[in-house]
Tab-separated table of C-alpha atoms and ligand atoms in Angstrom:
chain	number	residue	atom	x	y	z
A	1	MET	CA	-16.229	74.121	-56.648
A	2	VAL	CA	-18.416	75.492	-53.835
A	3	GLU	CA	-19.879	78.873	-54.755
A	4	THR	CA	-19.900	81.498	-51.906
A	5	LYS	CA	-22.693	83.968	-52.077
A	6	VAL	CA	-21.632	87.649	-51.197
A	7	LEU	CA	-23.709	88.850	-48.237
A	8	THR	CA	-25.656	92.021	-49.092
A	9	GLU	CA	-27.506	94.484	-46.711
A	10	THR	CA	-30.672	92.486	-47.391
A	11	SER	CA	-29.185	89.094	-46.503
A	12	VAL	CA	-29.955	87.612	-43.169
A	13	PHE	CA	-26.478	88.276	-41.861
A	14	GLY	CA	-26.655	91.782	-43.304
A	15	GLN	CA	-29.887	92.557	-41.413
A	16	ILE	CA	-28.582	90.990	-38.155
A	17	ALA	CA	-25.470	93.185	-38.545
A	18	GLU	CA	-27.522	96.220	-39.224
A	19	HIS	CA	-29.396	95.915	-36.014
A	20	GLN	CA	-26.329	94.699	-34.200
A	21	HIS	CA	-27.949	91.546	-32.786
A	22	GLU	CA	-25.806	89.111	-30.766
A	23	GLN	CA	-27.689	85.967	-31.826
A	24	VAL	CA	-30.689	84.977	-33.898
A	25	VAL	CA	-32.154	81.379	-33.540
A	26	PHE	CA	-34.169	79.805	-36.168
A	27	CYS	CA	-36.424	77.026	-34.698
A	28	HIS	CA	-38.118	74.406	-36.811
A	29	ASP	CA	-39.962	71.220	-35.989
A	30	HIS	CA	-41.511	68.935	-38.700
A	31	GLU	CA	-44.015	67.275	-36.414
A	32	THR	CA	-45.809	70.184	-34.932
A	33	GLY	CA	-45.151	72.708	-37.968
A	34	LEU	CA	-43.282	75.044	-35.657
A	35	ARG	CA	-41.322	77.803	-37.382
A	36	ALA	CA	-40.154	80.408	-34.950
A	37	ILE	CA	-37.282	82.965	-34.650
A	38	ILE	CA	-35.785	84.173	-31.496
A	39	GLY	CA	-33.903	87.454	-31.652
A	40	ILE	CA	-31.375	88.175	-28.907
A	41	HIS	CA	-30.340	91.810	-29.434
A	42	ASN	CA	-28.062	92.569	-26.542
A	43	THR	CA	-27.234	90.843	-23.189
A	44	VAL	CA	-24.862	93.267	-21.721
A	45	LEU	CA	-27.168	94.341	-18.880
A	46	GLY	CA	-28.743	90.795	-18.301
A	47	PRO	CA	-30.662	88.154	-19.937
A	48	ALA	CA	-32.620	89.058	-22.979
A	49	LEU	CA	-36.264	89.309	-22.034
A	50	GLY	CA	-39.256	89.845	-24.318
A	51	GLY	CA	-42.422	88.258	-25.382
A	52	THR	CA	-43.266	85.827	-28.029
A	53	ARG	CA	-45.751	86.819	-30.740
A	54	MET	CA	-47.587	84.455	-33.005
A	55	TRP	CA	-48.615	86.010	-36.315
A	56	HIS	CA	-49.485	84.841	-39.859
A	57	TYR	CA	-46.661	86.800	-41.536
A	58	THR	CA	-47.000	87.068	-45.255
A	59	SER	CA	-43.219	86.004	-45.617
A	60	GLU	CA	-40.327	84.942	-43.609
A	61	ALA	CA	-38.518	88.340	-44.358
A	62	GLU	CA	-41.393	90.075	-42.701
A	63	ALA	CA	-41.131	87.858	-39.585
A	64	LEU	CA	-37.397	88.231	-39.350
A	65	ASN	CA	-37.750	92.052	-39.616
A	66	ASP	CA	-40.286	92.154	-36.982
A	67	VAL	CA	-38.237	90.071	-34.489
A	68	LEU	CA	-35.111	92.113	-35.133
A	69	ARG	CA	-36.927	95.447	-34.669
A	70	LEU	CA	-38.878	94.372	-31.575
A	71	SER	CA	-35.959	92.786	-29.755
A	72	ARG	CA	-33.789	95.780	-30.264
A	73	GLY	CA	-36.630	98.033	-28.800
A	74	MET	CA	-36.640	95.796	-25.680
A	75	THR	CA	-32.921	96.360	-25.202
A	76	TYR	CA	-33.547	100.208	-25.062
A	77	LYS	CA	-36.655	99.848	-22.901
A	78	ALA	CA	-34.755	97.920	-20.179
A	79	ALA	CA	-31.661	100.047	-20.412
A	80	ILE	CA	-33.438	103.446	-19.902
A	81	SER	CA	-35.550	102.142	-17.083
A	82	GLY	CA	-32.371	101.106	-15.136
A	83	LEU	CA	-33.348	97.407	-15.416
A	84	ASN	CA	-30.596	94.703	-15.446
A	85	LEU	CA	-32.113	93.072	-18.559
A	86	GLY	CA	-31.160	92.695	-22.191
A	87	GLY	CA	-33.425	92.831	-25.168
A	88	GLY	CA	-34.966	89.871	-26.917
A	89	LYS	CA	-38.140	88.776	-28.694
A	90	ALA	CA	-39.541	85.715	-30.460
A	91	VAL	CA	-41.976	85.379	-33.204
A	92	ILE	CA	-43.802	82.176	-34.163
A	93	ILE	CA	-44.915	82.165	-37.846
A	94	GLY	CA	-48.452	80.894	-38.386
A	95	ASP	CA	-52.203	81.465	-37.735
A	96	ALA	CA	-52.737	81.256	-34.003
A	97	LYS	CA	-56.337	80.209	-34.391
A	98	THR	CA	-55.471	77.119	-36.339
A	99	MET	CA	-51.826	76.207	-35.605
A	100	LYS	CA	-51.365	76.887	-32.017
A	101	THR	CA	-51.371	73.652	-30.140
A	102	GLU	CA	-49.859	72.364	-26.777
A	103	ALA	CA	-47.396	70.248	-28.736
A	104	LEU	CA	-46.146	73.172	-30.747
A	105	LEU	CA	-45.785	75.579	-27.741
A	106	ARG	CA	-43.854	72.853	-25.820
A	107	LYS	CA	-41.546	72.280	-28.679
A	108	PHE	CA	-40.982	76.000	-28.748
A	109	GLY	CA	-40.311	75.897	-24.978
A	110	ARG	CA	-37.559	73.401	-25.546
A	111	PHE	CA	-35.822	75.833	-27.989
A	112	VAL	CA	-36.039	78.499	-25.329
A	113	GLN	CA	-34.622	76.031	-22.722
A	114	ASN	CA	-31.692	75.318	-25.079
A	115	LEU	CA	-30.612	78.822	-24.628
A	116	ASN	CA	-30.058	78.307	-20.914
A	117	GLY	CA	-31.645	81.513	-19.687
A	118	LYS	CA	-29.963	83.769	-22.188
A	119	TYR	CA	-33.478	84.482	-23.455
A	120	ILE	CA	-36.607	84.676	-21.237
A	121	THR	CA	-40.011	84.668	-22.899
A	122	ALA	CA	-43.282	86.158	-22.051
A	123	GLU	CA	-46.643	86.823	-23.567
A	124	ASP	CA	-47.128	88.992	-26.599
A	125	VAL	CA	-49.706	89.328	-29.372
A	126	ASN	CA	-51.941	86.158	-29.783
A	127	MET	CA	-50.267	84.509	-26.861
A	128	THR	CA	-52.182	83.788	-23.491
A	129	THR	CA	-51.179	82.952	-20.067
A	130	LYS	CA	-52.306	79.422	-20.718
A	131	ASP	CA	-49.726	79.222	-23.561
A	132	MET	CA	-47.134	80.437	-21.164
A	133	GLU	CA	-48.139	77.530	-18.860
A	134	TYR	CA	-47.409	75.074	-21.661
A	135	ILE	CA	-44.102	76.711	-22.381
A	136	ARG	CA	-43.366	76.565	-18.770
A	137	MET	CA	-43.691	72.769	-18.868
A	138	GLU	CA	-40.430	72.713	-20.867
A	139	THR	CA	-38.470	75.545	-19.467
A	140	ARG	CA	-38.285	77.736	-16.456
A	141	HIS	CA	-37.238	80.835	-18.554
A	142	VAL	CA	-40.676	82.120	-18.896
A	143	SER	CA	-42.086	85.214	-17.155
A	144	GLY	CA	-45.527	86.966	-17.082
A	145	LEU	CA	-47.065	84.009	-15.490
A	146	PRO	CA	-50.492	84.329	-13.622
A	147	GLU	CA	-50.268	85.372	-9.914
A	148	SER	CA	-51.789	82.072	-9.120
A	149	MET	CA	-48.592	80.484	-10.452
A	150	GLY	CA	-46.283	82.741	-8.565
A	151	GLY	CA	-46.082	85.193	-11.446
A	152	SER	CA	-46.366	89.005	-11.655
A	153	GLY	CA	-49.801	88.831	-13.372
A	154	ASP	CA	-51.266	91.353	-15.739
A	155	PRO	CA	-48.747	94.173	-16.524
A	156	SER	CA	-51.260	96.621	-17.881
A	157	PRO	CA	-52.074	98.615	-14.636
A	158	VAL	CA	-48.335	99.145	-14.051
A	159	THR	CA	-47.858	100.186	-17.744
A	160	ALA	CA	-50.765	102.635	-17.278
A	161	TYR	CA	-49.193	104.089	-14.244
A	162	GLY	CA	-45.830	104.669	-15.992
A	163	THR	CA	-47.591	106.253	-19.003
A	164	TYR	CA	-49.447	108.513	-16.614
A	165	MET	CA	-46.040	109.515	-14.903
A	166	GLY	CA	-44.453	110.114	-18.403
A	167	MET	CA	-47.508	112.262	-19.413
A	168	LYS	CA	-47.397	114.394	-16.295
A	169	ALA	CA	-43.682	115.011	-16.872
A	170	ALA	CA	-44.204	115.995	-20.475
A	171	ALA	CA	-47.049	118.257	-19.250
A	172	LYS	CA	-44.749	120.022	-16.862
A	173	LYS	CA	-42.400	120.629	-19.669
A	174	ALA	CA	-45.125	121.943	-21.974
A	175	PHE	CA	-47.511	123.889	-19.637
A	176	GLY	CA	-45.220	124.674	-16.639
A	177	SER	CA	-47.304	122.445	-14.389
A	178	ASP	CA	-47.854	118.679	-14.245
A	179	SER	CA	-51.410	118.955	-13.040
A	180	LEU	CA	-53.771	117.435	-15.638
A	181	ALA	CA	-56.829	118.980	-14.015
A	182	GLY	CA	-58.936	120.599	-16.645
A	183	LYS	CA	-56.412	119.478	-19.458
A	184	ARG	CA	-58.288	118.179	-22.555
A	185	ILE	CA	-56.857	114.779	-23.385
A	186	ALA	CA	-57.667	112.393	-26.472
A	187	VAL	CA	-57.051	108.751	-25.665
A	188	GLN	CA	-56.873	106.500	-28.733
A	189	GLY	CA	-57.602	102.843	-27.767
A	190	VAL	CA	-59.335	101.937	-24.625
A	191	GLY	CA	-58.099	98.377	-24.225
A	192	HIS	CA	-56.122	96.997	-21.143
A	193	VAL	CA	-53.714	99.959	-20.686
A	194	GLY	CA	-56.098	102.697	-22.032
A	195	THR	CA	-58.751	101.865	-19.457
A	196	TYR	CA	-56.352	101.974	-16.480
A	197	LEU	CA	-54.911	105.210	-17.775
A	198	LEU	CA	-58.356	106.762	-18.106
A	199	GLU	CA	-58.885	106.135	-14.343
A	200	TYR	CA	-55.897	108.123	-13.466
A	201	LEU	CA	-56.842	110.947	-15.814
A	202	GLN	CA	-60.503	111.100	-14.660
A	203	LYS	CA	-59.374	111.166	-10.974
A	204	GLU	CA	-57.167	114.166	-11.723
A	205	GLY	CA	-60.040	115.996	-13.350
A	206	ALA	CA	-58.999	115.948	-17.069
A	207	LYS	CA	-61.491	116.534	-19.815
A	208	LEU	CA	-61.544	113.340	-21.833
A	209	VAL	CA	-62.296	112.419	-25.474
A	210	LEU	CA	-61.641	108.859	-26.596
A	211	THR	CA	-62.137	106.373	-29.502
A	212	ASP	CA	-61.658	102.654	-30.029
A	213	TYR	CA	-61.889	100.265	-32.921
A	214	TYR	CA	-64.771	98.644	-31.135
A	215	GLU	CA	-67.573	101.149	-30.842
A	216	ASP	CA	-69.327	99.433	-27.915
A	217	ARG	CA	-66.032	99.545	-26.059
A	218	ALA	CA	-65.559	103.292	-26.788
A	219	LEU	CA	-69.105	103.948	-25.589
A	220	GLU	CA	-68.874	102.006	-22.556
A	221	ALA	CA	-65.632	103.733	-21.659
A	222	ALA	CA	-67.164	107.149	-22.357
A	223	ALA	CA	-69.975	106.445	-20.088
A	224	ARG	CA	-67.725	105.151	-17.292
A	225	PHE	CA	-65.280	108.065	-17.377
A	226	GLY	CA	-67.617	110.910	-18.355
A	227	ALA	CA	-65.814	111.275	-21.748
A	228	LYS	CA	-66.810	112.000	-25.184
A	229	ALA	CA	-66.554	109.204	-27.741
A	230	VAL	CA	-65.479	110.038	-31.395
A	231	GLY	CA	-64.945	108.200	-34.486
A	232	LEU	CA	-61.685	106.379	-35.245
A	233	ASP	CA	-60.214	109.065	-37.619
A	234	GLU	CA	-61.787	112.036	-35.834
A	235	ILE	CA	-59.403	111.588	-32.838
A	236	TYR	CA	-56.599	113.412	-34.566
A	237	ASP	CA	-58.618	116.628	-35.175
A	238	GLN	CA	-59.697	117.108	-31.590
A	239	ASP	CA	-59.099	120.342	-29.995
A	240	VAL	CA	-56.996	118.920	-27.065
A	241	ASP	CA	-53.994	119.716	-25.111
A	242	ILE	CA	-52.650	116.110	-25.032
A	243	TYR	CA	-52.900	113.234	-27.509
A	244	SER	CA	-52.314	109.827	-25.909
A	245	PRO	CA	-51.887	106.945	-28.540
A	246	CYS	CA	-52.809	103.758	-26.597
A	247	ALA	CA	-53.666	101.360	-29.600
A	248	LEU	CA	-51.336	101.096	-32.455
A	249	GLY	CA	-48.012	102.048	-33.774
A	250	ALA	CA	-47.090	104.679	-36.350
A	251	THR	CA	-49.907	106.934	-35.639
A	252	LEU	CA	-47.465	109.914	-35.665
A	253	ASN	CA	-47.051	110.147	-39.464
A	254	ASP	CA	-47.209	112.825	-42.380
A	255	ASP	CA	-51.036	112.795	-42.308
A	256	THR	CA	-51.707	113.003	-38.523
A	257	LEU	CA	-48.951	115.511	-37.808
A	258	ARG	CA	-50.708	118.084	-40.030
A	259	ARG	CA	-53.879	117.530	-38.011
A	260	LEU	CA	-52.908	117.409	-34.395
A	261	LYS	CA	-53.501	120.580	-32.327
A	262	CYS	CA	-52.165	119.281	-29.065
A	263	GLN	CA	-48.927	120.435	-27.224
A	264	VAL	CA	-48.086	116.964	-25.805
A	265	VAL	CA	-48.019	113.450	-27.126
A	266	ALA	CA	-47.833	110.693	-24.414
A	267	GLY	CA	-49.249	107.255	-24.785
A	268	CYS	CA	-48.423	103.661	-24.230
A	269	ALA	CA	-48.469	102.325	-27.895
A	270	ASN	CA	-45.249	100.926	-29.139
A	271	ASN	CA	-43.482	102.459	-32.184
A	272	GLN	CA	-45.599	105.593	-32.340
A	273	LEU	CA	-43.384	107.433	-34.782
A	274	ALA	CA	-43.835	106.119	-38.398
A	275	ASN	CA	-40.342	107.255	-39.103
A	276	GLU	CA	-38.200	108.281	-36.166
A	277	ASN	CA	-35.833	110.434	-38.157
A	278	VAL	CA	-38.557	112.309	-39.848
A	279	HIS	CA	-41.424	112.532	-37.385
A	280	GLY	CA	-39.275	112.878	-34.291
A	281	PRO	CA	-37.730	116.187	-35.479
A	282	ALA	CA	-41.164	117.332	-37.096
A	283	LEU	CA	-42.830	117.142	-33.586
A	284	VAL	CA	-40.164	119.501	-32.202
A	285	GLU	CA	-40.703	121.778	-35.046
A	286	GLN	CA	-44.562	121.872	-34.391
A	287	GLY	CA	-43.794	122.694	-30.749
A	288	ILE	CA	-45.292	119.368	-29.497
A	289	VAL	CA	-43.561	117.773	-26.425
A	290	TYR	CA	-43.189	114.071	-27.246
A	291	ALA	CA	-42.720	111.523	-24.255
A	292	PRO	CA	-40.793	108.691	-25.869
A	293	ASP	CA	-42.904	105.636	-26.212
A	294	PHE	CA	-40.412	102.913	-25.136
A	295	LEU	CA	-39.613	104.979	-22.019
A	296	ILE	CA	-43.149	105.726	-20.703
A	297	ASN	CA	-44.571	102.290	-21.475
A	298	ALA	CA	-41.837	100.461	-19.547
A	299	GLY	CA	-43.988	99.763	-16.512
A	300	GLY	CA	-45.086	96.393	-17.822
A	301	LEU	CA	-41.476	95.300	-18.310
A	302	ILE	CA	-40.575	96.655	-14.847
A	303	ASN	CA	-43.393	94.390	-13.536
A	304	VAL	CA	-42.126	91.406	-15.306
A	305	CYS	CA	-38.581	91.975	-14.215
A	306	SER	CA	-39.672	91.775	-10.569
A	307	GLU	CA	-40.812	88.229	-11.222
A	308	VAL	CA	-37.462	87.249	-12.711
A	309	GLN	CA	-35.149	89.259	-10.555
A	310	GLY	CA	-37.171	89.764	-7.251
A	311	GLY	CA	-39.337	92.511	-6.003
A	312	ASN	CA	-42.772	93.152	-4.831
A	313	ARG	CA	-45.741	95.301	-5.937
A	314	GLU	CA	-44.624	98.331	-3.887
A	315	SER	CA	-41.054	98.333	-5.298
A	316	VAL	CA	-42.496	97.886	-8.789
A	317	MET	CA	-44.692	100.947	-8.454
A	318	THR	CA	-41.803	102.917	-6.973
A	319	GLN	CA	-39.620	102.104	-9.760
A	320	THR	CA	-42.270	102.861	-12.317
A	321	GLU	CA	-42.878	106.273	-10.639
A	322	ARG	CA	-39.146	106.996	-11.710
A	323	ILE	CA	-40.434	107.256	-15.260
A	324	TYR	CA	-41.493	110.776	-14.324
A	325	ASP	CA	-37.949	111.899	-13.566
A	326	ILE	CA	-36.198	109.953	-16.510
A	327	THR	CA	-38.823	111.602	-18.916
A	328	THR	CA	-37.852	115.017	-17.523
A	329	GLN	CA	-34.141	114.277	-17.955
A	330	VAL	CA	-34.701	113.058	-21.491
A	331	LEU	CA	-36.745	116.122	-22.473
A	332	ASN	CA	-34.181	118.449	-21.016
A	333	ARG	CA	-31.339	116.652	-22.720
A	334	ALA	CA	-33.144	116.679	-26.058
A	335	ALA	CA	-33.625	120.596	-25.728
A	336	GLN	CA	-29.943	121.126	-24.738
A	337	GLU	CA	-28.690	118.866	-27.645
A	338	GLY	CA	-31.039	120.338	-30.048
A	339	SER	CA	-32.366	116.898	-30.882
A	340	HIS	CA	-35.715	115.162	-30.427
A	341	PRO	CA	-36.877	113.177	-27.336
A	342	GLN	CA	-36.839	109.765	-28.985
A	343	ALA	CA	-33.143	110.331	-30.098
A	344	ALA	CA	-32.169	111.612	-26.769
A	345	ALA	CA	-33.846	108.630	-24.977
A	346	THR	CA	-32.155	106.158	-27.419
A	347	ARG	CA	-28.680	107.741	-26.681
A	348	GLN	CA	-29.315	107.644	-22.914
A	349	ALA	CA	-30.040	103.868	-23.161
A	350	GLU	CA	-27.069	103.207	-25.342
A	351	GLU	CA	-24.727	105.107	-22.967
A	352	ARG	CA	-25.809	103.035	-20.020
A	353	ILE	CA	-25.173	99.826	-21.996
A	354	ALA	CA	-21.712	101.125	-23.127
A	355	ALA	CA	-20.817	102.061	-19.528
A	356	ILE	CA	-21.877	98.784	-17.990
A	357	GLY	CA	-20.326	96.783	-20.782
A	358	LYS	CA	-16.935	98.408	-19.862
A	359	VAL	CA	-17.326	97.474	-16.249
A	360	LYS	CA	-18.339	93.845	-17.090
A	361	SER	CA	-15.449	93.458	-19.475
A	362	THR	CA	-12.936	93.955	-16.654
A	363	TYR	CA	-13.853	90.651	-15.083
B	1	LIG	P1	-55.320	96.050	-26.050
B	1	LIG	O1	-55.400	95.281	-27.218
B	1	LIG	O2	-55.963	95.628	-24.845
B	1	LIG	O3	-55.943	97.493	-26.394
B	1	LIG	C1	-55.809	98.075	-27.622
B	1	LIG	C2	-57.120	98.745	-27.987
B	1	LIG	O4	-56.941	99.525	-29.121
B	1	LIG	C3	-58.288	97.848	-28.239
B	1	LIG	O5	-59.421	98.164	-27.477
B	1	LIG	C4	-58.483	98.040	-29.630
B	1	LIG	O6	-59.874	97.718	-30.102
B	1	LIG	C5	-58.051	99.366	-29.884
B	1	LIG	N1	-57.708	99.783	-31.262
B	1	LIG	C6	-57.207	98.873	-32.203
B	1	LIG	N2	-56.982	99.643	-33.353
B	1	LIG	C7	-57.502	100.858	-33.139
B	1	LIG	C8	-57.607	102.032	-33.984
B	1	LIG	N3	-57.190	102.026	-35.282
B	1	LIG	N4	-58.150	103.192	-33.395
B	1	LIG	C9	-58.552	103.049	-32.040
B	1	LIG	N5	-58.502	101.966	-31.362
B	1	LIG	C10	-57.947	100.868	-31.838
B	1	LIG	O7	-53.775	96.402	-25.820
B	1	LIG	P2	-53.032	96.994	-24.571
B	1	LIG	O8	-52.487	95.886	-23.861
B	1	LIG	O9	-53.921	97.937	-23.971
B	1	LIG	O10	-51.851	97.742	-25.292
B	1	LIG	C11	-52.093	98.890	-25.975
B	1	LIG	C12	-50.747	99.362	-26.647
B	1	LIG	O11	-49.691	99.542	-25.655
B	1	LIG	C13	-50.228	98.410	-27.707
B	1	LIG	O12	-49.515	99.102	-28.692
B	1	LIG	C14	-49.185	97.636	-26.916
B	1	LIG	O13	-48.027	97.093	-27.700
B	1	LIG	C15	-48.563	98.732	-25.990
B	1	LIG	N6	-47.992	98.230	-24.682
B	1	LIG	C16	-48.810	97.420	-23.855
B	1	LIG	C17	-48.289	97.116	-22.655
B	1	LIG	C18	-49.111	96.276	-21.665
B	1	LIG	O14	-48.700	96.295	-20.537
B	1	LIG	N7	-50.259	95.799	-21.934
B	1	LIG	C19	-46.846	97.290	-22.305
B	1	LIG	C20	-46.119	98.082	-23.331
B	1	LIG	C21	-46.817	98.505	-24.466
């Protein structure tokens, strides 16, 4: 007799059901050692677009959890930005330094190709434009290619512009004016996006404090933008008007919320709230205006979307500028509903998907 195992919440299907994914593809290749998972969360608005991350996960469960969470986030980011894209993401399990080869990437490319455009990949952690070129040899469902290959190039300047727009909208809500002149702003992480953001903030006359994991990077940025560099942990204790997380996720947590003195949080990092249901409302209680991360960091996705669905630099920047108005809408909605901005942004994204889903189902 064949034994059937009852699916529990922690089973693979249980997790897929919990996040409401359409399809999850497990990819395996004996020759190259490829072990990858492609998560397709929702394709109501269009093909599921999202980067491929290569990481030495400590367990398969960790990899699955990562791909499910990240692909779901992409659905909301695209939906709230008015893009006709769904949400997807892929993870390759393994150490990028030792395991990443042309053969492995091309094998992965073939799995992407098998999905016939339902999933479009791009760069993410530990992947480079060169890697995208290898994947492109097996499938045309790749985005974020270098400009020299007809791609949209580095998304970071566009992400920074959207973050700047979101920050200004949040400032308007908190201070009654969206001018950042004279505002004291703490920027955590001065990498690709952080540096472009600092350019906008300096131009507007903000007073800047910054930090980075690499001290030399922080000192260089401080000299370039006339900012004060502080230690990694000191950034949370600064006497500032705005805190801008541009490095890691989960920096809004029980410890940091006690310490923050700002009135606005607006940065480009993904997944800033350690626990959405706890720290989203906590920010409201502290009187801090929070600009939802997946909304204000959508510039990079808008840029990539232009590569897939058409558009030029000018239309990309115009669309990214709309992040200001959408942030204002979301902040007003949260206030009217008595909820927090992240929840209001999520609802707004879900409503668009539901509405378009109904239109599509009539065909
Ligand atoms: P990046 O790697 O170029 O920059 C991140 C910087 O943060 C690095 O300089 C790093 O040294 C620093 N850092 C790491 N840990 C730190 C810590 N504990 N304290 C202070 N600094 C620390 O990355 P990026 O492309 O600039 O992206 C920044 C964030 O924005 C990431 O969370 C990323 O997921 C998110 N994001 C980026 C884009 C994009 O277009 N690049 C788009 C959407 C979201």
